[in-house]
Amino acid sequence: MKKLVFLACLAAWTVLGCDGDVEPISGGGGTGGAAGSSGTAGAAGIGGGAGQAGGGGAGGSGQGGQAGTAGSSGQGGSSGQGGQAGSAGSGGQAGSAGAAGACGQCQALEDCGKLGLCVAKTVVLPPAFGIDATEVTRSQYEAWLATTPSTAGQPAACTWNNAFAPDATCMAKASVCKGSGCGNHPQVCIDECDAVAYCTAVGKRVCGAIGGGVVILQDDPTKSEWYNACTSGGVNDFVYGDGSKAGTCNDYLTFTTTTVPVGSMTGCQSATAGYTGVYDLIGNVWEWEENCNAVSADPTEDICQPRGFSYGMGAAMPMCSGANYAKRAEYDDNIGFRCCSSP
């Protein structure tokens, strides 16, 4: 294309000059000689190159003609048009939605635990063991049952246990919370082996000896996890201090006839540094502890001592040292449990 433009300019320069401005300069005549031909103006440079100088006219015997004035610089070529915009690329496919958190929305006193279940929050106490902040709730227990846990692999004392569901007749009692608002109440109507199975499944254990196992001296804060937590390491007689305070826990001093949501009686906890944040160790429900003793060859007859008192009425002062008696295979509307663990 550049060559065609150059030839067209060369053919038309005598009329308009390239770009209409370039004209020839005549050479001066030599003495006695014919006037020198005017120098030829240089053609406009391609794309803005300078034109070549005109050649001097040849005088007859006179002096040569003046050199022609150099041609004007050629104008730069017109800028090329931009290419058409490319078509926009098609949008990529949307990524698949991320998997929802396995535990969903756990509550303030819960952690996301093993099996992707919301479990009671673990509070680590100074003797370096963990204890649940609350009793195991009905929602937590039901979520575990929904995983259809196998009854195989239970401890030797629990091989007779062929189901983990709470006893239906027990759950139908008037003293057991009814309706959709009961999920945050403690799970009741389960036996000691059910409690062991649940705690084991979520990576914990039923509270017993500090570090795990059966506790023999239940009222020794250096031996029993539950008693250590309730007495703040042997400091207090009641979970909240040394003197009794009616209405602080859901116990015999409050005269209630059913459970309340776990952790809802916020004063029912220790005020001693390192032991705060563990609720309802006194009241709400008795709690299974790993302290059962064999009395026969039949493990269902083993005698256990649930801890911590429950709702209702009774003659005993609801202190940390109090205990009840129940067979390993028993269940009741006022017995629940919590788990302990290693930190």
Coordinates of C-alpha atoms in Angstrom, one line a residue:
M1 CA 0.0 0.0 0.0
K2 CA 2.9 2.4 0.8
K3 CA 4.3 1.9 -2.7
L4 CA 1.0 2.8 -4.4
V5 CA 0.7 6.0 -2.4
F6 CA 4.3 7.0 -3.4
L7 CA 3.7 6.4 -7.1
A8 CA 0.4 8.4 -7.0
C9 CA 2.2 11.3 -5.4
L10 CA 5.0 11.2 -8.0
A11 CA 2.6 11.3 -10.9
A12 CA 0.6 14.2 -9.5
W13 CA 3.3 16.5 -8.0
T14 CA 3.5 18.9 -11.0
V15 CA -0.2 19.9 -10.5
L16 CA -0.6 20.0 -6.8
G17 CA 2.5 18.7 -5.3
C18 CA 2.2 16.0 -2.7
D19 CA -0.1 17.4 -0.1
G20 CA -0.7 20.5 -2.4
D21 CA 2.3 22.5 -1.0
V22 CA 5.5 21.5 -2.8
E23 CA 6.5 23.5 -5.9
P24 CA 9.7 23.5 -8.0
I25 CA 12.5 26.1 -7.6
S26 CA 14.1 27.4 -10.9
G27 CA 17.8 27.3 -11.2
G28 CA 19.9 30.4 -12.0
G29 CA 21.2 30.6 -15.6
G30 CA 24.9 30.3 -16.2
T31 CA 26.8 32.9 -18.4
G32 CA 25.8 32.2 -22.0
G33 CA 24.3 29.1 -21.0
A34 CA 20.7 28.0 -21.0
A35 CA 19.0 28.3 -17.7
G36 CA 19.4 25.3 -15.6
S37 CA 16.4 23.1 -15.2
S38 CA 14.8 23.7 -11.9
G39 CA 15.7 21.2 -9.4
T40 CA 13.2 18.5 -8.8
A41 CA 11.6 18.6 -5.4
G42 CA 12.1 15.6 -3.4
A43 CA 9.1 13.4 -3.2
A44 CA 7.3 13.3 0.1
G45 CA 8.7 10.6 2.3
I46 CA 6.6 7.7 2.9
G47 CA 5.0 7.7 6.4
G48 CA 6.7 10.9 7.4
G49 CA 10.2 10.4 5.8
A50 CA 11.9 13.6 4.5
G51 CA 11.8 14.2 0.7
Q52 CA 15.1 13.9 -1.3
A53 CA 16.8 17.2 -2.4
G54 CA 16.2 18.3 -6.0
G55 CA 19.1 17.8 -8.4
G56 CA 20.9 20.9 -9.7
G57 CA 20.1 21.9 -13.3
A58 CA 22.9 21.4 -15.7
G59 CA 24.0 24.8 -17.3
G60 CA 25.1 24.8 -20.8
S61 CA 28.6 26.2 -20.1
G62 CA 27.3 28.3 -17.4
Q63 CA 27.2 27.5 -13.8
G64 CA 25.0 24.7 -12.6
G65 CA 21.6 25.7 -11.3
Q66 CA 20.8 26.0 -7.6
A67 CA 20.0 22.9 -5.8
G68 CA 16.4 22.4 -5.4
T69 CA 14.8 22.9 -2.1
A70 CA 14.3 19.8 -0.2
G71 CA 10.9 18.4 -0.4
S72 CA 8.5 18.9 2.6
S73 CA 8.4 16.1 4.9
G74 CA 5.7 13.7 4.0
Q75 CA 2.7 13.6 6.4
G76 CA 2.5 10.6 8.5
G77 CA 0.2 8.0 7.3
S78 CA -3.3 8.0 8.8
S79 CA -3.5 6.0 11.8
G80 CA -4.9 2.6 11.2
Q81 CA -8.4 1.8 12.5
G82 CA -8.5 -0.2 15.5
G83 CA -9.6 -3.8 15.0
Q84 CA -13.1 -4.7 16.1
A85 CA -13.5 -5.4 19.7
G86 CA -13.5 -9.1 20.4
S87 CA -16.6 -10.7 21.6
A88 CA -16.8 -11.0 25.3
G89 CA -16.0 -14.4 26.5
S90 CA -18.8 -16.5 27.7
G91 CA -19.2 -16.4 31.5
G92 CA -17.7 -19.3 33.3
Q93 CA -20.0 -21.7 35.1
A94 CA -20.8 -20.8 38.7
G95 CA -18.8 -22.8 41.2
S96 CA -20.7 -25.4 43.2
A97 CA -21.9 -24.2 46.5
G98 CA -19.5 -24.7 49.4
A99 CA -20.6 -27.4 51.9
A100 CA -22.4 -26.0 54.9
G101 CA -20.6 -26.2 58.2
A102 CA -21.0 -29.8 59.5
C103 CA -22.4 -28.7 62.8
G104 CA -24.7 -26.0 61.5
Q105 CA -25.4 -23.2 64.1
C106 CA -24.2 -24.3 67.5
Q107 CA -25.4 -22.3 70.6
A108 CA -23.3 -20.2 72.9
L109 CA -22.7 -23.0 75.4
E110 CA -21.9 -25.6 72.6
D111 CA -18.9 -26.6 70.6
C112 CA -18.8 -28.2 67.1
G113 CA -17.6 -31.7 68.1
K114 CA -16.8 -35.1 66.8
L115 CA -19.2 -36.5 64.2
G116 CA -20.1 -33.0 63.1
L117 CA -22.5 -32.6 66.1
C118 CA -23.1 -29.7 68.4
V119 CA -22.0 -30.8 71.8
A120 CA -21.8 -29.2 75.2
K121 CA -18.9 -26.7 75.4
T122 CA -15.8 -28.0 77.3
V123 CA -14.5 -26.0 80.2
V124 CA -10.9 -26.9 81.1
L125 CA -10.3 -26.8 84.9
P126 CA -7.0 -26.4 86.8
P127 CA -6.4 -30.1 87.4
A128 CA -6.1 -30.3 83.6
F129 CA -9.3 -32.1 82.6
G130 CA -12.3 -30.8 80.7
I131 CA -15.9 -30.9 81.8
D132 CA -19.1 -30.0 79.9
A133 CA -20.4 -26.5 80.7
T134 CA -23.9 -28.0 80.9
E135 CA -25.7 -31.3 81.1
V136 CA -26.2 -33.0 77.7
T137 CA -29.4 -31.6 76.2
R138 CA -32.2 -33.3 74.5
S139 CA -31.3 -31.7 71.1
Q140 CA -27.7 -32.9 71.4
Y141 CA -28.7 -36.4 72.3
E142 CA -31.4 -36.6 69.6
A143 CA -28.8 -35.4 67.0
W144 CA -26.5 -38.3 68.0
L145 CA -29.4 -40.8 67.8
A146 CA -30.1 -39.6 64.3
T147 CA -26.7 -41.0 63.3
T148 CA -28.1 -44.5 64.1
P149 CA -25.2 -45.4 66.4
S150 CA -24.4 -49.1 66.7
T151 CA -24.8 -50.9 70.0
A152 CA -21.8 -53.0 69.3
G153 CA -18.5 -52.3 71.0
Q154 CA -19.9 -51.2 74.4
P155 CA -17.9 -51.9 77.6
A156 CA -18.3 -55.3 79.2
A157 CA -20.7 -53.9 81.8
C158 CA -23.0 -52.6 79.1
T159 CA -23.2 -55.5 76.6
W160 CA -26.8 -56.1 77.6
N161 CA -27.8 -52.6 76.3
N162 CA -29.5 -53.1 73.0
A163 CA -30.9 -49.5 72.5
F164 CA -30.0 -46.0 73.2
A165 CA -33.3 -44.2 72.9
P166 CA -34.8 -42.7 76.0
D167 CA -37.5 -44.8 77.6
A168 CA -40.8 -43.7 76.0
T169 CA -42.9 -44.3 79.1
C170 CA -40.5 -42.2 81.2
M171 CA -40.5 -39.4 78.7
A172 CA -44.3 -39.3 78.8
K173 CA -44.4 -38.4 82.5
A174 CA -45.9 -35.0 83.4
S175 CA -42.6 -33.9 85.0
V176 CA -40.8 -34.1 81.6
C177 CA -40.8 -31.0 79.4
K178 CA -43.1 -31.3 76.4
G179 CA -43.2 -29.5 73.1
S180 CA -40.8 -27.8 70.7
G181 CA -39.2 -25.6 73.3
C182 CA -37.6 -28.5 75.2
G183 CA -34.6 -29.1 73.1
N184 CA -32.3 -27.2 75.4
H185 CA -33.5 -29.1 78.5
P186 CA -31.3 -31.9 79.9
Q187 CA -31.8 -35.3 78.5
V188 CA -33.5 -37.6 81.0
C189 CA -34.9 -41.1 81.0
I190 CA -31.6 -42.8 79.9
D191 CA -29.5 -45.3 81.8
E192 CA -25.8 -45.2 82.7
C193 CA -24.8 -47.2 79.6
D194 CA -26.6 -44.8 77.3
A195 CA -24.6 -42.0 78.9
V196 CA -21.4 -43.9 78.4
A197 CA -22.2 -44.6 74.8
Y198 CA -23.0 -41.0 74.0
C199 CA -19.9 -39.5 75.7
T200 CA -17.7 -42.1 74.0
A201 CA -19.2 -41.4 70.6
V202 CA -18.5 -37.6 70.8
G203 CA -14.9 -38.2 71.9
K204 CA -15.4 -37.7 75.7
R205 CA -16.3 -39.9 78.7
V206 CA -18.8 -39.9 81.5
C207 CA -17.2 -38.0 84.4
G208 CA -15.3 -40.3 86.8
A209 CA -11.8 -40.4 88.1
I210 CA -9.6 -37.5 87.1
G211 CA -7.9 -38.6 83.9
G212 CA -10.6 -41.2 83.2
G213 CA -11.9 -44.5 84.7
V214 CA -14.0 -45.5 87.7
V215 CA -13.8 -43.2 90.7
I216 CA -13.8 -44.9 94.1
L217 CA -13.6 -41.9 96.5
Q218 CA -16.4 -39.7 95.0
D219 CA -16.0 -36.9 97.6
D220 CA -12.3 -36.4 97.1
P221 CA -11.6 -33.4 94.9
T222 CA -8.2 -34.9 94.0
K223 CA -9.9 -38.1 92.7
S224 CA -13.3 -37.2 91.3
E225 CA -13.7 -35.0 88.3
W226 CA -17.3 -34.1 89.1
Y227 CA -16.7 -33.4 92.8
N228 CA -13.6 -31.3 91.9
A229 CA -15.7 -29.2 89.6
C230 CA -18.6 -28.8 92.0
T231 CA -16.4 -27.8 95.0
S232 CA -14.0 -25.6 93.0
G233 CA -11.1 -27.9 93.8
G234 CA -12.4 -28.6 97.4
V235 CA -13.0 -24.9 98.3
N236 CA -16.8 -24.8 98.4
D237 CA -19.6 -26.9 99.9
F238 CA -22.1 -25.6 97.3
V239 CA -21.3 -25.0 93.6
Y240 CA -21.7 -21.2 94.1
G241 CA -20.0 -20.9 97.5
D242 CA -20.1 -22.0 101.1
G243 CA -23.6 -20.9 102.1
S244 CA -26.9 -22.0 100.6
K245 CA -28.8 -19.6 98.4
A246 CA -32.4 -20.5 97.6
G247 CA -33.4 -19.8 94.0
T248 CA -29.8 -19.9 92.7
C249 CA -30.1 -23.4 91.2
N250 CA -33.1 -25.5 90.1
D251 CA -32.9 -27.7 93.2
Y252 CA -34.9 -28.6 96.3
L253 CA -34.6 -25.0 97.6
T254 CA -36.4 -23.7 94.6
F255 CA -39.4 -26.1 94.7
T256 CA -39.8 -26.5 90.9
T257 CA -41.5 -29.6 89.4
T258 CA -39.5 -29.9 86.1
T259 CA -36.3 -29.1 84.4
V260 CA -35.2 -25.7 83.0
P261 CA -33.0 -25.0 80.0
V262 CA -29.4 -25.7 80.7
G263 CA -27.3 -22.8 81.8
S264 CA -30.4 -20.6 82.2
M265 CA -29.9 -20.1 86.0
T266 CA -26.7 -18.2 85.5
G267 CA -25.9 -17.9 89.2
C268 CA -25.7 -21.7 89.5
Q269 CA -21.9 -21.8 88.9
S270 CA -18.7 -21.2 90.8
A271 CA -17.3 -17.7 91.4
T272 CA -13.9 -19.1 92.0
A273 CA -11.3 -18.3 89.4
G274 CA -10.6 -21.2 87.1
Y275 CA -14.0 -22.9 87.8
T276 CA -16.5 -20.4 86.4
G277 CA -18.7 -21.3 83.4
V278 CA -19.8 -24.8 84.5
Y279 CA -23.5 -24.6 85.1
D280 CA -26.1 -26.7 87.0
L281 CA -23.8 -29.1 88.8
I282 CA -26.4 -28.7 91.6
G283 CA -30.0 -29.0 90.5
N284 CA -31.9 -29.5 87.3
V285 CA -31.1 -33.3 87.1
W286 CA -29.0 -35.9 88.9
E287 CA -26.0 -36.7 86.8
W288 CA -24.5 -40.2 86.1
E289 CA -20.9 -40.5 87.3
E290 CA -18.6 -43.4 86.5
N291 CA -18.7 -44.8 90.0
C292 CA -20.7 -48.0 89.7
N293 CA -20.0 -51.0 91.9
A294 CA -20.8 -54.6 91.1
V295 CA -23.0 -56.4 93.6
S296 CA -23.6 -59.5 91.5
A297 CA -22.6 -61.2 88.3
D298 CA -25.4 -59.2 86.5
P299 CA -24.0 -55.8 85.5
T300 CA -27.5 -54.4 85.2
E301 CA -27.7 -54.6 89.0
D302 CA -24.5 -52.6 89.6
I303 CA -25.1 -49.8 92.1
C304 CA -24.2 -46.3 90.9
Q305 CA -24.4 -42.9 92.6
P306 CA -25.7 -40.1 90.5
R307 CA -24.5 -36.7 91.7
G308 CA -25.8 -33.1 92.1
F309 CA -29.5 -33.3 93.1
S310 CA -32.4 -32.4 90.8
Y311 CA -35.5 -30.3 90.6
G312 CA -38.3 -31.2 93.0
M313 CA -38.5 -31.4 96.7
G314 CA -36.4 -33.3 99.2
A315 CA -35.1 -33.3 102.7
A316 CA -31.4 -33.2 102.0
M317 CA -29.5 -30.0 101.6
P318 CA -28.4 -29.7 98.0
M319 CA -24.6 -29.7 98.5
C320 CA -21.8 -31.0 96.3
S321 CA -21.4 -34.0 98.7
G322 CA -24.9 -35.3 98.1
A323 CA -25.5 -38.4 96.1
N324 CA -28.3 -40.7 95.0
Y325 CA -28.5 -44.4 94.3
A326 CA -29.5 -46.1 91.1
K327 CA -28.9 -49.3 89.3
R328 CA -26.8 -49.1 86.1
A329 CA -29.8 -50.2 84.0
E330 CA -32.2 -47.7 85.6
Y331 CA -33.6 -44.5 84.1
D332 CA -35.7 -41.8 85.6
D333 CA -37.3 -38.5 84.7
N334 CA -34.8 -36.6 87.0
I335 CA -31.5 -38.3 86.0
G336 CA -29.3 -37.0 83.2
F337 CA -25.5 -36.6 82.6
R338 CA -22.6 -34.6 81.4
C339 CA -19.3 -35.6 79.9
C340 CA -15.7 -35.0 80.9
S341 CA -12.6 -35.2 78.7
S342 CA -8.9 -34.8 78.5
P343 CA -7.8 -31.3 77.2

